[in-house]
Coordinates of C-alpha atoms in Angstrom, one line a residue:
M29 CA 74.9 95.6 82.1
G30 CA 76.7 92.3 82.5
P31 CA 79.5 90.8 80.6
W32 CA 77.2 88.5 78.5
D33 CA 75.1 91.5 77.0
V34 CA 78.4 92.6 75.3
A35 CA 79.6 89.0 74.5
E36 CA 76.6 88.2 72.6
V37 CA 77.4 90.9 70.1
L38 CA 81.2 90.3 70.1
C39 CA 81.3 86.5 69.8
F40 CA 81.7 86.4 66.0
E41 CA 84.7 85.5 64.1
H42 CA 84.6 89.0 62.5
I43 CA 83.8 92.1 64.3
N44 CA 83.4 95.3 62.5
R45 CA 82.6 98.9 63.4
R46 CA 79.1 98.7 62.0
T47 CA 78.2 95.7 64.1
T48 CA 79.6 97.4 67.2
W49 CA 77.8 100.7 66.1
N50 CA 74.5 99.0 65.7
Y51 CA 74.8 97.2 69.1
W52 CA 75.6 100.4 71.2
T53 CA 73.2 102.8 69.1
T54 CA 70.3 100.6 70.6
R55 CA 71.4 101.0 74.1
L56 CA 73.0 104.4 74.5
P57 CA 70.5 107.3 75.6
S58 CA 68.9 109.0 72.8
D59 CA 70.5 112.4 73.7
V60 CA 74.1 111.1 73.1
D61 CA 75.9 113.0 70.4
L62 CA 77.2 110.5 68.2
P63 CA 78.2 110.8 64.3
T64 CA 75.4 109.5 61.9
N65 CA 77.6 107.5 59.7
P66 CA 80.2 105.7 61.6
T67 CA 81.9 103.9 58.6
N68 CA 83.1 107.3 57.4
V69 CA 84.5 108.4 60.6
P70 CA 88.2 107.9 61.4
S71 CA 89.1 105.4 64.3
G72 CA 88.6 107.6 67.5
A73 CA 87.2 110.7 66.0
R74 CA 84.2 111.9 67.8
M75 CA 83.4 108.3 68.7
H76 CA 82.4 107.6 72.3
R77 CA 85.1 105.9 74.1
C78 CA 82.9 102.8 74.9
L79 CA 83.2 102.0 71.2
S80 CA 86.8 100.9 71.2
V81 CA 86.4 97.1 70.4
D82 CA 89.8 96.2 72.1
E83 CA 88.8 97.9 75.3
I84 CA 85.4 96.3 75.5
L85 CA 86.9 92.8 75.0
R86 CA 89.4 93.3 77.7
L87 CA 86.5 94.6 80.0
V88 CA 84.6 91.6 79.5
A89 CA 87.5 89.4 80.1
R90 CA 88.4 91.3 83.4
E91 CA 84.9 91.0 84.5
L92 CA 84.5 87.4 84.1
L93 CA 87.7 86.6 85.8
G94 CA 87.1 89.3 88.5
S95 CA 83.8 87.4 89.1
G96 CA 85.5 84.2 89.8
L97 CA 84.3 82.9 86.3
K98 CA 87.6 81.7 85.2
A99 CA 86.3 78.5 83.5
T100 CA 83.9 80.5 81.6
A101 CA 86.4 83.0 80.4
V102 CA 88.7 80.1 79.3
S103 CA 85.9 78.6 77.5
L104 CA 85.0 81.8 75.8
A105 CA 88.5 82.2 74.7
C106 CA 88.8 78.5 73.2
S107 CA 85.5 78.9 71.5
C108 CA 86.1 82.5 70.0
R109 CA 89.4 83.7 68.5
T110 CA 88.2 87.3 69.2
F111 CA 88.6 86.7 72.9
Q112 CA 91.8 84.7 73.0
D113 CA 94.3 87.6 73.4
P114 CA 92.1 89.5 75.9
V115 CA 91.5 86.6 78.0
L116 CA 95.2 85.4 77.9
D117 CA 96.3 89.0 78.6
E118 CA 94.2 89.2 81.7
L119 CA 95.1 85.7 83.0
W120 CA 98.9 86.2 82.6
E121 CA 98.6 89.6 84.3
T122 CA 97.7 87.8 87.5
Q123 CA 100.1 84.9 87.0
D124 CA 103.4 85.7 88.7
R125 CA 105.1 82.5 88.8
L126 CA 107.9 81.2 86.3
I127 CA 107.2 77.4 86.2
P128 CA 103.6 77.8 84.7
L129 CA 105.2 80.0 82.0
L130 CA 108.0 77.5 81.1
K131 CA 105.2 74.8 80.7
C132 CA 104.0 76.8 77.7
L133 CA 106.8 75.3 75.9
P134 CA 106.1 72.2 74.0
Q135 CA 105.7 69.2 76.3
E136 CA 108.7 67.3 74.7
V137 CA 111.0 70.1 75.6
W138 CA 110.5 69.9 79.5
Q139 CA 110.0 67.4 82.1
E140 CA 108.9 67.7 85.8
E141 CA 109.5 64.8 88.1
S142 CA 109.5 64.8 91.9
G143 CA 109.0 68.5 91.9
V144 CA 112.1 69.2 89.8
F145 CA 111.6 71.0 86.5
T146 CA 114.2 70.3 83.8
L147 CA 114.6 71.1 80.1
Q148 CA 115.1 68.0 77.8
R149 CA 116.5 70.1 75.0
I150 CA 117.0 73.7 74.0
P151 CA 113.9 75.1 72.4
T152 CA 113.9 75.7 68.7
K153 CA 113.6 79.4 67.3
A154 CA 110.1 78.7 66.4
E155 CA 109.2 77.3 69.7
W156 CA 110.8 80.1 71.4
D157 CA 108.9 82.7 69.3
A158 CA 105.8 81.0 70.3
F159 CA 106.6 80.8 73.8
R160 CA 107.6 84.7 73.9
K161 CA 104.1 85.5 73.1
H162 CA 103.2 84.4 76.7
A163 CA 106.2 85.7 78.4
Q164 CA 105.5 89.1 77.1
R165 CA 102.1 89.0 78.8
M166 CA 103.6 88.6 82.2
R167 CA 103.4 91.9 84.4
N168 CA 104.5 90.4 87.7
C169 CA 107.2 87.9 88.6
K170 CA 107.8 86.3 92.0
L171 CA 110.7 83.9 92.6
D172 CA 111.9 82.0 95.6
T173 CA 115.2 80.2 94.8
S174 CA 114.8 78.0 97.9
E175 CA 111.3 76.7 96.5
D176 CA 111.2 77.3 92.7
P177 CA 113.2 74.7 90.9
L178 CA 115.2 76.7 88.5
T179 CA 118.2 74.8 87.6
S180 CA 121.3 76.3 86.1
E181 CA 120.6 74.7 82.8
I182 CA 117.2 76.4 82.6
L183 CA 118.6 79.6 83.3
L184 CA 121.5 79.1 80.7
A185 CA 119.0 78.1 78.2
L186 CA 116.8 81.3 78.6
Q187 CA 120.0 83.2 78.5
L188 CA 121.0 81.8 75.2
R189 CA 117.6 82.4 73.7
T190 CA 116.9 85.8 75.0
A191 CA 120.5 87.1 74.0
N192 CA 120.3 90.7 75.1
E193 CA 116.6 91.1 75.2
P194 CA 114.5 90.7 78.5
F195 CA 112.9 87.4 79.0
T196 CA 109.7 89.1 80.1
P197 CA 109.7 92.4 78.1
M198 CA 106.5 93.7 79.6
L199 CA 107.4 92.9 83.3
E200 CA 106.4 95.7 85.8
A201 CA 107.3 94.2 89.0
F202 CA 110.0 91.7 90.1
E203 CA 110.3 90.0 93.4
C204 CA 112.8 87.4 94.4
K205 CA 113.2 85.8 97.9
Q206 CA 116.5 84.3 99.0
A207 CA 118.3 85.3 95.9
E208 CA 121.4 82.8 95.8
E209 CA 124.9 83.4 94.4
A210 CA 124.2 81.1 91.4
F211 CA 121.0 82.8 90.5
I212 CA 121.9 86.6 91.2
P213 CA 123.8 87.1 87.6
F214 CA 120.6 86.0 85.9
I215 CA 118.2 88.5 87.5
P216 CA 118.8 91.1 84.7
L217 CA 117.1 88.4 82.2
F218 CA 113.9 89.0 84.0
V219 CA 113.7 92.8 84.4
S220 CA 113.0 95.2 81.5
P221 CA 112.7 98.9 80.6
R222 CA 109.0 98.6 81.9
T223 CA 110.0 97.3 85.3
S224 CA 109.1 99.9 88.0
D225 CA 109.2 97.7 91.2
I226 CA 112.1 95.6 92.2
N227 CA 112.1 93.7 95.7
I228 CA 115.0 91.3 96.3
T229 CA 116.0 89.5 99.5
F230 CA 119.6 88.3 99.1
S231 CA 120.9 85.1 100.8
E232 CA 123.3 85.3 103.4
D233 CA 127.0 85.0 102.6
T234 CA 126.5 85.8 99.1
P235 CA 129.7 87.4 97.8
S236 CA 129.5 91.2 97.8
L237 CA 130.9 91.5 94.3
V238 CA 128.2 89.3 92.8
V239 CA 125.5 91.3 94.6
A240 CA 127.1 94.7 93.8
S241 CA 127.5 94.0 90.0
T242 CA 123.9 93.3 89.8
I243 CA 122.6 96.2 91.8
S244 CA 124.8 98.6 89.7
R245 CA 123.0 97.6 86.6
F246 CA 119.4 98.3 87.5
P247 CA 119.2 102.1 86.6
T248 CA 120.2 101.2 83.0
L249 CA 118.0 98.0 82.7
C250 CA 115.0 99.7 84.5
P251 CA 115.1 103.4 83.8
Q252 CA 111.6 104.0 85.2
L253 CA 112.2 102.6 88.6
E254 CA 109.7 103.7 91.2
S255 CA 110.1 101.3 94.2
I256 CA 113.4 99.7 95.3
K257 CA 113.6 97.3 98.1
F258 CA 116.8 95.2 98.9
N259 CA 116.9 93.1 102.1
S260 CA 119.8 91.2 103.8
L261 CA 122.6 93.1 102.2
E262 CA 126.3 92.9 103.6
W263 CA 127.5 96.2 105.0
D264 CA 130.8 96.4 103.2
S265 CA 132.2 99.3 101.2
I266 CA 131.5 97.4 97.9
V267 CA 128.0 96.9 98.4
I268 CA 127.5 100.6 100.0
D269 CA 129.1 102.0 96.9
A270 CA 126.9 100.1 94.5
V271 CA 123.8 100.9 96.3
S272 CA 124.7 104.6 96.7
E273 CA 125.9 104.7 92.8
M274 CA 122.4 102.9 91.9
L275 CA 120.4 105.7 93.8
L276 CA 122.4 108.5 92.2
A277 CA 121.8 107.0 88.6
C278 CA 118.1 106.6 89.0
N279 CA 115.4 109.0 87.9
R280 CA 114.8 111.0 91.1
D281 CA 111.4 112.2 90.1
F282 CA 110.1 108.5 89.8
L283 CA 111.2 107.1 93.1
H284 CA 108.6 106.9 95.7
T285 CA 109.6 103.8 97.6
F286 CA 113.3 103.1 98.8
N287 CA 113.7 100.4 101.2
V288 CA 117.4 99.4 101.4
D289 CA 119.2 97.4 104.1
S290 CA 122.4 99.2 103.7
P291 CA 124.2 102.6 104.6
L292 CA 124.8 105.1 102.0
T293 CA 127.6 107.3 101.1
E294 CA 127.3 111.0 101.9
E295 CA 126.6 112.0 98.3
A296 CA 123.6 109.4 98.2
R297 CA 122.4 110.7 101.6
E298 CA 122.2 114.2 100.1
V299 CA 120.0 113.1 97.4
L300 CA 118.0 110.5 99.4
Y301 CA 116.7 113.1 101.9
Q302 CA 115.5 115.4 99.3
L303 CA 113.7 113.2 96.9
P304 CA 110.5 115.2 95.8
N305 CA 108.0 112.2 95.5
L306 CA 109.5 109.8 98.0
S307 CA 106.6 108.2 100.2
D308 CA 108.1 105.1 101.8
L309 CA 111.7 105.1 103.2
W310 CA 113.5 102.4 105.1
V311 CA 117.3 103.2 105.7
V312 CA 120.2 102.2 107.7
I313 CA 122.3 104.7 109.7
Q314 CA 125.8 103.6 110.7
D315 CA 127.9 104.9 113.4
R316 CA 128.1 108.6 113.9
T317 CA 126.5 109.6 110.6
L318 CA 125.0 112.9 110.2
L319 CA 122.1 113.7 107.9
P320 CA 121.6 116.5 105.6
P321 CA 118.5 118.7 106.1
V322 CA 115.4 116.5 105.6
V323 CA 113.0 117.7 102.9
L324 CA 110.6 115.1 102.1
P325 CA 107.1 116.7 101.5
N326 CA 105.5 113.6 100.2
L327 CA 106.9 111.0 102.8
T328 CA 104.2 109.1 104.6
S329 CA 106.2 106.3 106.2
I330 CA 109.9 106.0 107.5
D331 CA 111.8 103.1 109.0
I332 CA 115.3 103.7 110.4
D333 CA 117.9 101.2 111.7
Y334 CA 120.6 102.9 113.7
D335 CA 123.5 102.5 116.2
E336 CA 123.5 104.1 119.5
D337 CA 124.7 107.5 118.4
L338 CA 121.6 110.0 118.0
E339 CA 123.4 113.0 116.2
W340 CA 121.5 112.0 113.0
L341 CA 118.1 113.0 114.6
Q342 CA 119.2 116.7 114.2
G343 CA 118.7 116.3 110.3
F344 CA 114.8 116.0 111.1
R345 CA 114.8 119.4 112.9
E346 CA 112.3 121.8 111.2
A347 CA 112.2 119.1 108.3
N348 CA 109.4 119.3 105.7
L349 CA 107.3 116.2 106.6
A350 CA 103.9 117.4 105.9
K351 CA 102.4 114.0 105.2
L352 CA 104.2 111.8 107.5
E353 CA 102.0 109.1 109.2
S354 CA 104.2 106.3 110.3
M355 CA 107.7 106.2 112.0
A356 CA 109.5 103.1 113.0
F357 CA 113.0 102.6 114.6
H358 CA 115.2 99.6 115.4
C359 CA 118.3 99.8 117.5
E360 CA 120.4 96.8 118.8
S361 CA 122.6 98.9 121.0
E362 CA 122.8 98.1 124.6
Q363 CA 122.8 101.7 125.6
I364 CA 119.6 103.2 124.1
G365 CA 119.4 106.3 126.4
D366 CA 116.6 108.7 126.2
F367 CA 115.7 108.3 122.6
L368 CA 112.3 109.2 123.2
G369 CA 113.2 112.5 124.6
A370 CA 115.6 113.4 121.9
F371 CA 113.1 112.3 119.2
G372 CA 110.3 114.4 120.9
S373 CA 112.4 117.5 121.1
V374 CA 113.4 117.4 117.4
V375 CA 110.1 116.0 115.9
S376 CA 108.2 118.8 117.8
T377 CA 109.7 121.4 115.5
T378 CA 107.9 119.8 112.5
S379 CA 104.4 119.3 111.6
A380 CA 104.8 115.5 112.2
Q381 CA 103.4 115.7 115.6
H382 CA 99.9 116.6 114.1
T383 CA 100.1 114.0 111.3
L384 CA 101.8 111.0 112.8
S385 CA 99.4 108.0 113.7
S386 CA 101.9 105.3 114.1
F387 CA 105.1 105.2 116.2
R388 CA 107.2 101.9 116.8
F389 CA 110.5 101.3 118.4
Y390 CA 112.2 97.8 118.5
T391 CA 115.1 96.6 120.5
S392 CA 116.4 93.3 121.8
S393 CA 117.9 95.0 124.9
S394 CA 116.2 95.8 128.2
W395 CA 115.0 99.5 128.3
D396 CA 113.1 101.9 130.5
P397 CA 111.8 104.4 128.0
S398 CA 110.5 107.9 129.2
Y399 CA 107.1 107.9 127.5
L400 CA 106.2 111.5 128.6
A401 CA 108.0 112.8 125.4
L402 CA 105.4 111.2 123.4
L403 CA 102.4 113.0 124.9
P404 CA 102.4 115.9 122.3
F405 CA 101.6 113.3 119.4
K406 CA 97.9 113.2 120.1
E407 CA 97.0 111.6 116.8
L408 CA 98.8 108.4 117.4
K409 CA 96.6 105.2 116.5
A410 CA 99.2 102.7 117.1
L411 CA 102.0 102.9 119.8
E412 CA 104.4 99.9 120.0
I413 CA 107.7 100.1 122.0
E414 CA 109.3 96.6 122.1
F415 CA 112.0 95.7 124.6
Y416 CA 113.0 92.6 126.4
C417 CA 113.2 91.9 130.1
Y418 CA 116.6 90.6 131.4
D419 CA 117.4 89.8 135.1
G420 CA 114.0 91.2 136.1
C421 CA 111.3 93.2 134.4
S422 CA 112.4 96.4 132.7
S423 CA 109.1 97.8 132.3
K424 CA 108.3 100.7 134.6
V425 CA 105.0 101.5 133.3
D426 CA 102.4 102.3 136.0
D427 CA 98.9 103.8 136.4
D428 CA 100.2 107.3 136.1
I429 CA 101.8 106.7 132.8
I430 CA 99.0 104.6 131.2
T431 CA 96.5 107.4 132.3
L432 CA 98.6 110.2 130.7
L433 CA 98.9 108.2 127.5
A434 CA 95.4 107.5 127.5
Q435 CA 94.5 111.2 128.0
A436 CA 96.9 112.4 125.4
M437 CA 96.0 109.6 122.7
P438 CA 92.3 109.0 122.7
K439 CA 92.5 107.6 119.2
L440 CA 94.7 104.6 120.0
E441 CA 93.8 101.4 118.4
C442 CA 96.9 99.3 119.1
L443 CA 99.1 99.7 122.4
K444 CA 102.1 97.5 122.9
L445 CA 104.6 98.5 125.7
G446 CA 107.4 95.9 126.0
R447 CA 107.7 92.3 124.8
T448 CA 105.6 89.4 126.0
P449 CA 105.0 90.2 129.7
C450 CA 107.2 88.3 132.1
R451 CA 106.5 86.8 135.4
T452 CA 107.6 89.7 137.5
P453 CA 104.7 91.0 139.5
T454 CA 104.9 94.6 138.2
G455 CA 103.1 97.2 136.2
V456 CA 99.8 98.7 135.8
T457 CA 96.8 98.0 138.1
A458 CA 93.2 97.4 137.3
Q459 CA 92.6 101.2 138.0
G460 CA 95.1 102.2 135.1
I461 CA 93.5 99.4 132.9
I462 CA 90.0 101.0 133.5
A463 CA 91.3 104.3 132.7
L464 CA 92.7 103.3 129.5
A465 CA 89.6 101.4 128.5
S466 CA 87.5 104.4 129.6
R467 CA 89.4 106.9 127.2
C468 CA 90.6 104.8 124.3
L469 CA 87.3 103.7 123.1
R470 CA 88.8 102.6 119.7
L471 CA 91.4 100.3 121.4
S472 CA 91.6 96.9 119.7
R473 CA 94.8 95.4 120.7
L474 CA 96.7 95.7 124.1
R475 CA 99.9 94.4 125.4
I476 CA 101.2 95.9 128.7
H477 CA 102.8 94.6 131.9
F478 CA 100.1 94.7 134.6
L479 CA 99.4 93.2 138.0
G480 CA 97.3 90.1 137.7
D481 CA 96.5 90.4 141.6
S482 CA 94.8 93.6 141.0
L483 CA 92.3 92.2 138.5
A484 CA 91.5 89.3 141.0
E485 CA 90.6 91.8 143.6
V486 CA 88.0 93.5 141.3
A487 CA 85.5 90.8 140.7
T488 CA 82.8 93.5 140.4
V489 CA 83.7 96.7 138.8
A490 CA 81.4 99.7 138.9
E491 CA 79.1 100.1 135.8
D492 CA 80.2 103.7 135.1
I493 CA 83.5 105.7 136.2
S494 CA 84.1 109.3 136.6
L495 CA 87.8 110.0 135.7
T496 CA 88.1 113.5 136.9
K497 CA 85.9 116.2 138.2
D498 CA 86.2 117.7 134.8
E499 CA 85.4 114.9 132.6
P500 CA 82.0 113.3 132.0
V501 CA 81.1 109.9 133.0
V502 CA 82.2 107.3 130.3
R503 CA 80.8 103.8 130.0
R504 CA 83.6 101.3 129.7
E505 CA 81.4 98.9 127.7
D506 CA 82.2 101.3 124.7
C507 CA 85.8 100.0 124.6
G508 CA 86.3 97.8 121.5
L509 CA 89.4 95.8 122.7
K510 CA 89.3 92.3 121.2
H511 CA 92.9 91.2 121.4
L512 CA 94.9 91.1 124.8
E513 CA 98.4 89.6 125.3
V514 CA 99.0 88.6 128.9
G515 CA 102.1 86.4 128.4
R516 CA 103.4 85.1 131.8
I517 CA 101.9 87.5 134.1
P518 CA 101.4 85.7 137.5
I519 CA 98.0 85.5 138.9
P520 CA 96.7 84.0 142.3
P521 CA 95.7 80.3 142.3
G522 CA 92.1 79.9 141.9
S523 CA 91.3 83.3 140.7
A524 CA 90.6 82.5 137.1
V525 CA 86.7 83.1 137.4
R526 CA 87.1 86.5 139.1
I527 CA 89.8 87.7 136.6
A528 CA 87.6 86.5 133.7
L529 CA 84.6 88.4 135.2
S530 CA 86.7 91.6 135.7
L531 CA 88.1 91.4 132.0
L532 CA 84.6 90.9 130.6
Q533 CA 83.3 93.9 132.4
I534 CA 86.3 96.1 131.5
F535 CA 86.5 94.7 127.8
P536 CA 83.2 93.3 127.1
R537 CA 84.3 92.8 123.3
I538 CA 87.2 90.9 124.1
L539 CA 87.6 88.0 121.6
K540 CA 91.1 86.7 122.0
V541 CA 93.6 86.2 124.9
E542 CA 97.2 85.3 124.0
Y543 CA 98.7 83.5 127.2
G544 CA 101.8 81.7 128.1
T545 CA 100.8 79.8 131.3
P546 CA 98.1 77.2 132.2
E547 CA 96.6 79.5 134.8
W548 CA 95.8 82.3 132.0
G549 CA 94.7 79.3 129.8
T550 CA 92.0 78.8 132.4
V551 CA 91.0 82.4 132.3
A552 CA 90.8 82.3 128.5
E553 CA 88.6 79.1 128.7
T554 CA 86.4 80.7 131.3
I555 CA 85.9 83.9 129.2
E556 CA 84.9 81.7 126.3
D557 CA 82.5 79.8 128.4
F558 CA 80.8 82.9 129.6
R559 CA 80.6 84.1 126.0
R560 CA 79.1 80.9 125.0
I561 CA 76.3 81.1 127.5
G562 CA 75.6 84.8 126.7
I563 CA 77.0 86.4 129.9
F564 CA 78.0 90.0 129.0
V565 CA 77.6 89.5 125.4
G566 CA 74.2 91.5 125.5
R567 CA 75.9 94.6 126.9
A568 CA 77.9 95.0 123.7
A569 CA 75.7 95.0 120.5
G570 CA 77.2 93.0 117.7
V571 CA 79.7 91.0 119.6
G572 CA 80.0 87.4 118.6
T573 CA 81.9 84.4 120.2
G574 CA 85.7 84.5 119.3
G575 CA 88.4 82.3 120.0
L576 CA 90.9 82.6 122.9
S577 CA 94.1 80.9 122.4
G578 CA 97.5 80.5 123.9
G579 CA 100.8 81.2 122.7
A580 CA 104.4 80.6 123.3

């Protein structure tokens, strides 16, 4: 039944229970058990749930707006008082910017000129009361103080009128980018006891005392906090203490997301790593920090920034991580060491090796990781290990390593080893690439250091390949790779056509090549030309022509 079937009955100035009853009894199945005299039945008693008028009105408004019929919904609200509140409620639930809300004040109160919004005078109490009806409908608020023209006079006017009440009393989620020193003290105006999601990125060089004084108020202002995200915090004792005290004061049963760019006190760490419903965690581990035994049965994703010391890993030994799916690590130390070996030995004592589908490691240093420690993680779909090449290529990935990874992780969809490939002629050969394509049929994105010369020498690759005596023949055309990053890998002059042919035979579904040299640009253009005229496309059903573009 469409929204207009309901609207034709509800579009009257007065809607009573008898009207609604008559409408629905003609449409409900005859075997539905309903009272015979609805006028004598108390509201909600034995009545079918669909007979709630307010609910029906909201569903009609929601369906109209969800179907892209915004103008129709607005016209309906303007022509029928019954629909005004439901349509306005739905519209404001999807409106998350502050300026459209401020424009609900009488036009003589505000002025907008050259993108700057100002108040001409303080709203009267009557104007403010009418305005508050719209403010209380907002469920989400997103601010960017570098773009949203919120002058101090606007904020002071809001503070004057709201007194001790929230400016948006029904707000559920608050997000602020580039929260500057002048704006941070006004953040409590926007959150409310119903706010469960807070996401704030603080501007650099903001005084720690200003940040800490606001953070410490959140548990009182928002007693139902479920998600906390703070970025760009200063790592000093004032902020660390404020964040830690905030965590200790929160309702621990509610928290499911804690992404905070700050170390914590020992007392706060004891609480954090045993939150019963925590599912998403980003945390900073500073210096030689020891973790308590980790018991996070509902954790699905964890992101850790750490220094060079690895003692904190022991907190995960035999940890309860029954639902863990994603792990990411960031380290800016110049001495990373055998992190993967230490990680593998600890996490192998948990169930994570059977549930982990994504592993990411990022560093801006050069590094030669030992990938063999990751072989037990057979469920991985995404493996990204990002490092830089300084004074020569630091990538030591060869055919043997790629083949072992492909054998151990057949479900891989994204494989990135190293940063953008450099000009050093090293890495995997065509043989390793073919082995990867043959085993990882779901592979969609690939970035590894490989030898361009080896592809130039394989202008014609066998249609089928038998990998070992014990494995069946696998057809490479089943590999779904669409996105290949080649960076500045050197290739022989005049080899563009041969390399394009080889890539199309190994990866017949390839759609995009990211390159950093003119030579690879020629390869990308050649692949696109071959696709345009239909070469190799017929070998992979459903493959269309895609763009092949260059990058930095």
